Tab-separated table of C-alpha atoms in Angstrom:
chain	number	residue	atom	x	y	z
A	1346	MET	CA	84.050	31.295	-27.290
A	1347	ILE	CA	81.835	30.831	-24.349
A	1348	PRO	CA	80.184	27.205	-24.233
A	1349	TYR	CA	76.513	27.279	-24.314
A	1350	ARG	CA	75.391	24.393	-22.103
A	1351	GLN	CA	71.607	25.123	-21.542
A	1352	ARG	CA	69.758	22.066	-22.953
A	1353	VAL	CA	67.107	22.698	-25.335
A	1354	THR	CA	63.483	21.957	-23.870
A	1355	THR	CA	59.851	22.888	-24.255
A	1356	GLU	CA	59.463	22.810	-20.400
A	1357	CYS	CA	59.343	25.433	-17.966
A	1358	GLU	CA	62.170	24.765	-15.325
A	1359	ASP	CA	63.044	26.147	-11.877
A	1360	GLY	CA	59.621	27.688	-11.274
A	1361	ASP	CA	60.025	30.161	-14.167
A	1362	TYR	CA	56.677	31.556	-15.496
A	1363	CYS	CA	56.182	30.216	-18.773
A	1364	GLU	CA	53.056	31.892	-20.532
A	1365	PRO	CA	51.154	29.582	-22.640
A	1366	GLN	CA	50.894	30.411	-26.450
A	1367	TRP	CA	47.151	30.094	-26.211
A	1368	THR	CA	44.696	29.735	-23.539
A	1369	PHE	CA	42.861	26.542	-22.653
A	1370	GLY	CA	40.435	25.659	-25.523
A	1371	HIS	CA	41.989	27.816	-27.989
A	1372	GLY	CA	44.587	27.366	-30.897
A	1373	LEU	CA	45.721	28.617	-34.195
A	1374	SER	CA	42.799	29.103	-36.867
A	1375	TYR	CA	42.574	31.122	-39.869
A	1376	THR	CA	38.922	31.670	-39.557
A	1377	ASN	CA	36.489	32.902	-36.936
A	1378	PHE	CA	33.355	31.177	-35.227
A	1379	THR	CA	30.145	32.519	-33.547
A	1380	TYR	CA	28.097	30.793	-31.119
A	1381	SER	CA	24.273	31.470	-31.090
A	1382	ASP	CA	20.775	29.775	-30.133
A	1383	MET	CA	21.824	28.109	-27.106
A	1384	ASN	CA	18.962	26.010	-25.715
A	1385	ILE	CA	18.351	23.571	-22.847
A	1386	SER	CA	15.821	21.032	-22.752
A	1387	THR	CA	14.592	21.319	-19.181
A	1388	THR	CA	15.418	23.476	-16.237
A	1389	ASN	CA	14.109	20.893	-13.726
A	1390	VAL	CA	15.321	17.509	-13.217
A	1391	THR	CA	13.562	15.119	-10.704
A	1392	SER	CA	15.435	11.915	-11.140
A	1393	SER	CA	18.741	10.580	-11.707
A	1394	ALA	CA	17.409	8.757	-14.538
A	1395	ASP	CA	16.630	12.098	-16.356
A	1396	SER	CA	18.935	13.863	-19.040
A	1397	VAL	CA	19.471	17.244	-20.056
A	1398	ASN	CA	20.033	17.941	-23.793
A	1399	VAL	CA	22.024	21.309	-24.383
A	1400	SER	CA	22.217	22.384	-28.029
A	1401	VAL	CA	24.153	25.461	-29.655
A	1402	THR	CA	24.399	26.649	-33.187
A	1403	VAL	CA	28.119	27.305	-34.557
A	1404	THR	CA	28.601	29.516	-37.516
A	1405	ASN	CA	31.857	29.693	-39.355
A	1406	SER	CA	31.832	33.454	-39.717
A	1407	GLY	CA	35.286	33.742	-41.443
A	1408	SER	CA	36.077	33.530	-45.321
A	1409	VAL	CA	37.737	29.987	-45.163
A	1410	ALA	CA	36.820	26.583	-44.100
A	1411	GLY	CA	37.904	25.648	-40.431
A	1412	LYS	CA	37.439	23.217	-37.467
A	1413	GLU	CA	36.194	24.249	-34.031
A	1414	THR	CA	36.112	22.164	-30.724
A	1415	VAL	CA	32.700	22.875	-29.168
A	1416	MET	CA	33.004	22.555	-25.333
A	1417	LEU	CA	30.408	22.414	-22.808
A	1418	PHE	CA	31.366	23.250	-19.233
A	1419	LEU	CA	29.229	22.469	-15.854
A	1420	THR	CA	29.397	24.555	-12.790
A	1421	GLN	CA	27.600	23.833	-9.508
A	1422	PRO	CA	27.872	27.290	-7.611
A	1423	TYR	CA	26.914	26.145	-4.301
A	1424	ARG	CA	27.347	22.687	-2.814
A	1425	SER	CA	27.716	20.945	0.357
A	1426	ILE	CA	30.018	18.215	-0.711
A	1427	SER	CA	33.720	19.401	-1.042
A	1428	VAL	CA	34.764	19.125	-4.640
A	1429	PRO	CA	37.878	20.940	-5.507
A	1430	GLU	CA	36.944	21.667	-9.213
A	1431	VAL	CA	34.577	24.826	-9.791
A	1432	LYS	CA	33.922	24.680	-13.541
A	1433	GLN	CA	34.423	21.306	-15.214
A	1434	LEU	CA	34.580	20.314	-18.920
A	1435	LYS	CA	31.939	17.737	-19.347
A	1436	LYS	CA	31.457	17.449	-22.953
A	1437	PHE	CA	33.153	18.454	-26.300
A	1438	SER	CA	32.728	17.875	-30.172
A	1439	LYS	CA	34.975	18.896	-32.728
A	1440	ILE	CA	33.224	20.005	-36.131
A	1441	SER	CA	34.242	21.209	-39.536
A	1442	LEU	CA	32.568	24.003	-41.304
A	1443	GLU	CA	32.944	25.602	-44.546
A	1444	ALA	CA	33.059	29.549	-44.845
A	1445	GLY	CA	29.591	30.840	-43.847
A	1446	ALA	CA	28.203	27.346	-42.766
A	1447	SER	CA	26.370	26.911	-39.551
A	1448	GLN	CA	25.752	23.489	-37.526
A	1449	ALA	CA	23.843	22.657	-34.481
A	1450	VAL	CA	25.786	20.968	-31.941
A	1451	THR	CA	23.723	18.970	-29.137
A	1452	PHE	CA	25.127	17.422	-25.942
A	1453	GLU	CA	23.273	15.096	-23.656
A	1454	LEU	CA	23.933	15.628	-19.960
A	1455	THR	CA	23.257	12.632	-17.478
A	1456	ALA	CA	23.500	11.979	-13.791
A	1457	ALA	CA	27.209	10.701	-14.213
A	1458	ASP	CA	28.019	14.286	-15.638
A	1459	TRP	CA	26.565	16.425	-12.629
A	1460	SER	CA	27.428	13.861	-9.984
A	1461	VAL	CA	30.563	13.745	-7.617
A	1462	TYR	CA	32.246	10.993	-5.925
A	1463	PHE	CA	31.360	10.861	-2.214
A	1464	PRO	CA	32.885	8.817	0.407
A	1465	GLN	CA	30.629	6.353	2.165
A	1466	ILE	CA	32.243	4.601	5.333
A	1467	GLY	CA	32.780	0.902	4.653
A	1468	GLN	CA	31.760	1.194	1.094
A	1469	GLY	CA	34.467	3.397	-0.788
A	1470	LEU	CA	33.460	6.108	-3.032
A	1471	LYS	CA	29.703	6.378	-4.371
A	1472	LEU	CA	28.701	8.599	-7.280
A	1473	VAL	CA	26.128	11.272	-5.734
A	1474	ALA	CA	24.013	13.676	-7.508
A	1475	GLU	CA	23.356	16.634	-5.119
A	1476	ASP	CA	20.129	18.625	-5.359
A	1477	ALA	CA	21.246	21.957	-6.348
A	1478	ASP	CA	21.281	24.461	-9.267
A	1479	TYR	CA	23.796	23.725	-11.929
A	1480	VAL	CA	25.046	26.163	-14.625
A	1481	VAL	CA	25.943	25.034	-18.098
A	1482	ALA	CA	28.332	27.041	-20.132
A	1483	ILE	CA	29.543	26.809	-23.647
A	1484	LYS	CA	33.157	27.928	-24.406
A	1485	PRO	CA	35.929	28.126	-21.752
A	1486	GLU	CA	36.111	31.989	-21.606
A	1487	THR	CA	32.199	32.122	-21.056
A	1488	ASP	CA	31.605	34.122	-17.908
A	1489	CYS	CA	28.100	32.993	-16.592
A	1490	ASP	CA	28.695	35.228	-13.382
A	1491	VAL	CA	26.969	32.579	-11.285
A	1492	TYR	CA	27.459	34.358	-7.988
A	1493	ASN	CA	25.889	37.814	-9.189
A	1494	GLU	CA	22.203	37.559	-9.290
A	1495	THR	CA	21.887	41.000	-10.847
A	1496	ALA	CA	24.306	40.422	-13.621
A	1497	ALA	CA	23.177	40.372	-17.150
A	1498	ALA	CA	22.263	37.003	-18.654
A	1499	ASN	CA	24.926	35.604	-21.046
A	1500	PRO	CA	23.404	33.932	-23.916
A	1501	LEU	CA	25.904	31.090	-23.814
A	1502	CYS	CA	24.645	30.115	-20.172
A	1503	ALA	CA	21.953	28.216	-18.958
A	1504	THR	CA	20.702	26.872	-15.580
A	1505	PHE	CA	18.927	23.917	-14.473
A	1506	THR	CA	17.976	22.457	-11.082
A	1507	LEU	CA	18.321	18.938	-9.807
A	1508	SER	CA	15.664	18.322	-7.096
A	1509	THR	CA	15.077	14.695	-6.299
A	1510	GLY	CA	14.013	15.404	-2.823
A	1511	GLU	CA	16.464	13.397	-1.157
A	1512	TYR	CA	18.287	15.767	1.013
A	1513	PRO	CA	21.059	16.386	1.940
A	1514	PHE	CA	23.144	14.736	-0.784
A	1515	GLY	CA	20.699	13.735	-3.590
A	1516	SER	CA	20.266	10.410	-4.705
A	1517	LEU	CA	22.890	7.755	-5.372
A	1518	VAL	CA	23.664	7.015	-8.894
A	1519	ALA	CA	23.936	3.348	-10.170
A	1520	GLU	CA	27.503	2.681	-11.392
């Protein structure tokens, strides 16, 4: 008999590629959900005190009840401040729907959501809202194709512009 000394673990070891069972934002479900009617309350934000409301209708298009996590991502395609994240999960909500039922889900984005931390000499990190275009996407796999101006519009994508007039780094957001 040959002894088996490999310990049982759920971790990837020694640099082996371990394929995830589900991609980010997915899991096991016995039903299907469809998203429609995405709306954004404004396309132009002129103050760090303003907010943007984003709503989407989620429908359980399957034959059994289920739960869905609705996720909102924010992308700033062009920025002058160096931030490593390109697509950031900013809001989420878990909903339960009976078969055939629909529910509107609304998220409120504020300056804290579209701001980044920027180092200020002698003052540490300050939250800064940079004047720019911002792209909102619902669902992790939604491709808004933000760098292709001739791409077909995705119904689960929307854009708003922050224009405070305080170039180059927008306005400092109160913490």
